XYZ file of C-alpha atoms in Angstrom:
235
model
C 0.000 0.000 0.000
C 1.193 3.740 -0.921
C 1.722 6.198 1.130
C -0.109 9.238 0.014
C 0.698 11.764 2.982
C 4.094 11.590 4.872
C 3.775 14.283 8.288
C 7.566 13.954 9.840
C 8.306 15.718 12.890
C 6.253 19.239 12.454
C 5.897 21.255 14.711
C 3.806 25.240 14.232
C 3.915 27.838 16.803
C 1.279 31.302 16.764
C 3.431 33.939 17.962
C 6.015 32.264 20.860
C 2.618 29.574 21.274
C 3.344 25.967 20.350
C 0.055 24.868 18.548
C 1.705 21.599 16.846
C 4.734 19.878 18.977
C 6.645 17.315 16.426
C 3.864 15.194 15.243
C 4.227 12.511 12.726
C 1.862 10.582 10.737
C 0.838 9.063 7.505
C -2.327 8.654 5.454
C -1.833 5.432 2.983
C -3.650 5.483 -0.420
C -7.445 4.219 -0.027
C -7.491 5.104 3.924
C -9.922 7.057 5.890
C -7.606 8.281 8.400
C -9.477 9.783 11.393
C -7.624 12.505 13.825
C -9.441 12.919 17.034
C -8.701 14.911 20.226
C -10.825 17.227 22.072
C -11.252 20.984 21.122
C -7.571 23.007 20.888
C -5.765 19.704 20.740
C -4.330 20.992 17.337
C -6.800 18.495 14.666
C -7.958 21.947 12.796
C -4.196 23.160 12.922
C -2.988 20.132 11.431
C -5.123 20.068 7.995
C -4.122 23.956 7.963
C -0.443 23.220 7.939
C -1.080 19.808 5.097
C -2.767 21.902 2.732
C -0.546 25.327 2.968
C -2.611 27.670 4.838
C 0.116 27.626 7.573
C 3.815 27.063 7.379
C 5.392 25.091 9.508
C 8.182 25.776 12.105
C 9.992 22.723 11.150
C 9.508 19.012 10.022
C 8.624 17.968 6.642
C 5.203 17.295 4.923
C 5.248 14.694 1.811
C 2.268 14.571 -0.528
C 2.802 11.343 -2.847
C 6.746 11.319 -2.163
C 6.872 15.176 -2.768
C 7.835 17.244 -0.542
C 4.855 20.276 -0.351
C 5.974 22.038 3.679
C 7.303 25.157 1.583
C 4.173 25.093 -0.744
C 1.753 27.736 -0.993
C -2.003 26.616 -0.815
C -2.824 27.047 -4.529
C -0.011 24.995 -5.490
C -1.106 22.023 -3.135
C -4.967 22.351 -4.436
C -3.602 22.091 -8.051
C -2.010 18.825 -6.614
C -5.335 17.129 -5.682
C -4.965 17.730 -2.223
C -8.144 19.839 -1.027
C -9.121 20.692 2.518
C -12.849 21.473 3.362
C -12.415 23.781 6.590
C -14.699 23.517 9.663
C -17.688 26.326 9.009
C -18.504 25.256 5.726
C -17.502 29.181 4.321
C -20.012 28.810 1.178
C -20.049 31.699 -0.479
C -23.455 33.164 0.378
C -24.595 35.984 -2.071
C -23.480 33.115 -5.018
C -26.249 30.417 -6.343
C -24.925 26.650 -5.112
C -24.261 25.397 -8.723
C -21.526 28.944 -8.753
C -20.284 27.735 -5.681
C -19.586 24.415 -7.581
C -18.264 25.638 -10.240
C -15.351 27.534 -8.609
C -14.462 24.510 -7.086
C -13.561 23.479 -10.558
C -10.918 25.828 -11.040
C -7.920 23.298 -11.041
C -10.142 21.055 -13.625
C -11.950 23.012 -16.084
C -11.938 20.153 -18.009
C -14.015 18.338 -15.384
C -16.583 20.829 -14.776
C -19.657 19.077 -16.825
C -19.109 16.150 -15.218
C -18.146 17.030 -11.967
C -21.251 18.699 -11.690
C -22.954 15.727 -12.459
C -21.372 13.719 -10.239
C -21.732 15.683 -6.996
C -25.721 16.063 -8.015
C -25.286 12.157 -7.575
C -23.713 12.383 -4.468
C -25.997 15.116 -3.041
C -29.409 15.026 -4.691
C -30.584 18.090 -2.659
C -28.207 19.854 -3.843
C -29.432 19.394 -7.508
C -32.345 20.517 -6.261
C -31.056 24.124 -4.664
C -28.954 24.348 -7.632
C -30.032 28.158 -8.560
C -30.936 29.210 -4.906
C -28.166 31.221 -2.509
C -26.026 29.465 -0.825
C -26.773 31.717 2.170
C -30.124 30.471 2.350
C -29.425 27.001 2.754
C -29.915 24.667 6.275
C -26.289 24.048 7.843
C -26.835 20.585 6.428
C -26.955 21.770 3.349
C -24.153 24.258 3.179
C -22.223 21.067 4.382
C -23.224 19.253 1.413
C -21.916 22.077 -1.010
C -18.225 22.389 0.792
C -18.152 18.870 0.200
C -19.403 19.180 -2.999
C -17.392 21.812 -3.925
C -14.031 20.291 -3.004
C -15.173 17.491 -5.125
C -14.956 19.650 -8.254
C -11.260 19.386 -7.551
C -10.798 15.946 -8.486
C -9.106 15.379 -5.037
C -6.673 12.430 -4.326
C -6.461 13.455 -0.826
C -9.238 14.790 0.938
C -9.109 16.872 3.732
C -12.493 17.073 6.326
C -12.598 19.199 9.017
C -15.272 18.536 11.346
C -17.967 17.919 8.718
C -20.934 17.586 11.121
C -20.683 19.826 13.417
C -23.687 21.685 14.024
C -25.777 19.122 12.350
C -28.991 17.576 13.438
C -28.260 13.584 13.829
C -30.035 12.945 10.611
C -28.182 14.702 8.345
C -25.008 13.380 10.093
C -25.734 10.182 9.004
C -26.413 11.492 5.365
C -22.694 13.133 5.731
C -20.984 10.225 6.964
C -22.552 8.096 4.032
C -21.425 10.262 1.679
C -18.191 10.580 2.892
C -17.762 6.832 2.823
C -19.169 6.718 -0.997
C -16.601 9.540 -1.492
C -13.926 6.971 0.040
C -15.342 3.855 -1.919
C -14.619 5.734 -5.250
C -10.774 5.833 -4.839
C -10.592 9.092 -3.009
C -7.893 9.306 0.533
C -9.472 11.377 3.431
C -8.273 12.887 6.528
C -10.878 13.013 8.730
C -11.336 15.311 12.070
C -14.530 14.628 13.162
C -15.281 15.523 16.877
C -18.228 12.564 16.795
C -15.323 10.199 17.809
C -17.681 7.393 17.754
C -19.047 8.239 14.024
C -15.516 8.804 12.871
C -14.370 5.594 14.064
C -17.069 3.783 12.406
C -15.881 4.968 9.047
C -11.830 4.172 9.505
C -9.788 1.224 10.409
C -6.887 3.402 11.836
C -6.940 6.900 13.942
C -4.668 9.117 15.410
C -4.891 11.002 19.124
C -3.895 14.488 19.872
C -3.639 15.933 23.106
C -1.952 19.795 23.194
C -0.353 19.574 19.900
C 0.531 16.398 20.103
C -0.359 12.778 18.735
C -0.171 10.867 21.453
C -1.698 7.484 20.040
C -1.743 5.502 16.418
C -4.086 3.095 16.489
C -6.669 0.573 14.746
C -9.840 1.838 15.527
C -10.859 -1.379 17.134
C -8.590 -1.308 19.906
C -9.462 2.542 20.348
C -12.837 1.304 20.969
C -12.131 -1.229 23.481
C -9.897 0.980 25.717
C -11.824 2.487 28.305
C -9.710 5.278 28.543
C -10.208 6.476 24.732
C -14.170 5.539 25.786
C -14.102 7.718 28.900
C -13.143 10.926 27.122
C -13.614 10.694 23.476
C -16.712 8.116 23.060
C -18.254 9.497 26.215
C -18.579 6.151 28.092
């Protein structure tokens, strides 16, 4: 198996504050990966730092055996790497099927049927395809960040806390997609603060406590500890 994303020793600091303390890890080709922790463990800064919103202090980041640390964002998106950031960030005063299309940027070429594709994927979304993004449910501008980052023809996909905010229904509709989105071919990071969910969807998951990971894993022995239950699964 190939490893698609190569983390080695990285560590990010805001100001003089350590926010990622030499962490390591690796996403293999196929995998859903999930990161877990609680809230200011460092999960959100981690996908920044991956996918060039954030430069690292030191360490190295490899992206199918290149090196992309010193990248800037646009560089790694043309690479097939594409993060979908916690809050959604639709672009409200544009119609969903605009939103789409920008996501197409990298892949002009792919813009017909990308579209049709994510219509596949999200049916509703078909159906809000000329409304404002702005006036969509949460659920729904969920839907189109995924949707969106589809457009991309990602290799690696980045997900950063896709249901939050979401009524358990639609969670379930999220994590199903996600897991079509996986069955396709497509590599995802997930942080997903429904530990439980998350686990459901991976075979392997990382924990971070204050910057750092303090536990690789398969997901079935995460389960079965009582300690990972306690805190993350809320036993």
């Amino acid at each position: 198996m190939s490893t698609v994303l190569e983390i080695q020793n990285v560590s990010v600091s805001y100001g003089k504050v350590p926010a990622l303390k030499n962490i390591s890890l690796q996403v293999n080709q196929g995998e859903i990966v999930a990161l877990l922790g609680v809230n200011g463990a460092g999960k959100s800064t981690t996908l920044r730092t991956i996918s060039g919103l954030i430069r690292p202090k030191c360490g190295s980041i490899h992206y199918n055996g290149e090196p992309i640390h010193k990248r800037n964002a646009h560089e790694i998106v043309k690479k097939g790497l594409i993060h979908v950031p916690e809050g959604r960030r639709v672009f409200s005063t544009m119609t969903v099927e605009e939103n789409l299309q920008l996501g197409s940027y990298c892949a002009r070429d792919h813009l017909h049927d990308g579209l049709k594709e994510v219509y596949e994927l999200f049916p509703r979304l078909f159906d809000r395809r000329k409304q404002l993004s702005g006036t969509l449910s949460g659920g729904e501008q969920q839907m189109l960040a995924m949707g969106r980052a589809m457009m991309g023809k990602p290799k690696l996909l980045l997900l950063d806390e896709p249901s939050m905010g979401l009524a358990p229904i639609i969670v379930r509709t999220i994590f199903d997609t996600i897991k079509k989105i996986n069955e396709t071919g497509t590599t995802i990071l997930l942080v997903e603060q429904n530990a439980r969910a998350a686990l459901r969807l991976t075979k392997r998951a990382y924990v971070m406590e204050l910057g750092e990971i303090v536990r690789e894993d398969e997901t079935e022995n995460l389960i079965q500890d009582k300690v990972i239950e306690k805190i993350y699964l809320g036993g």
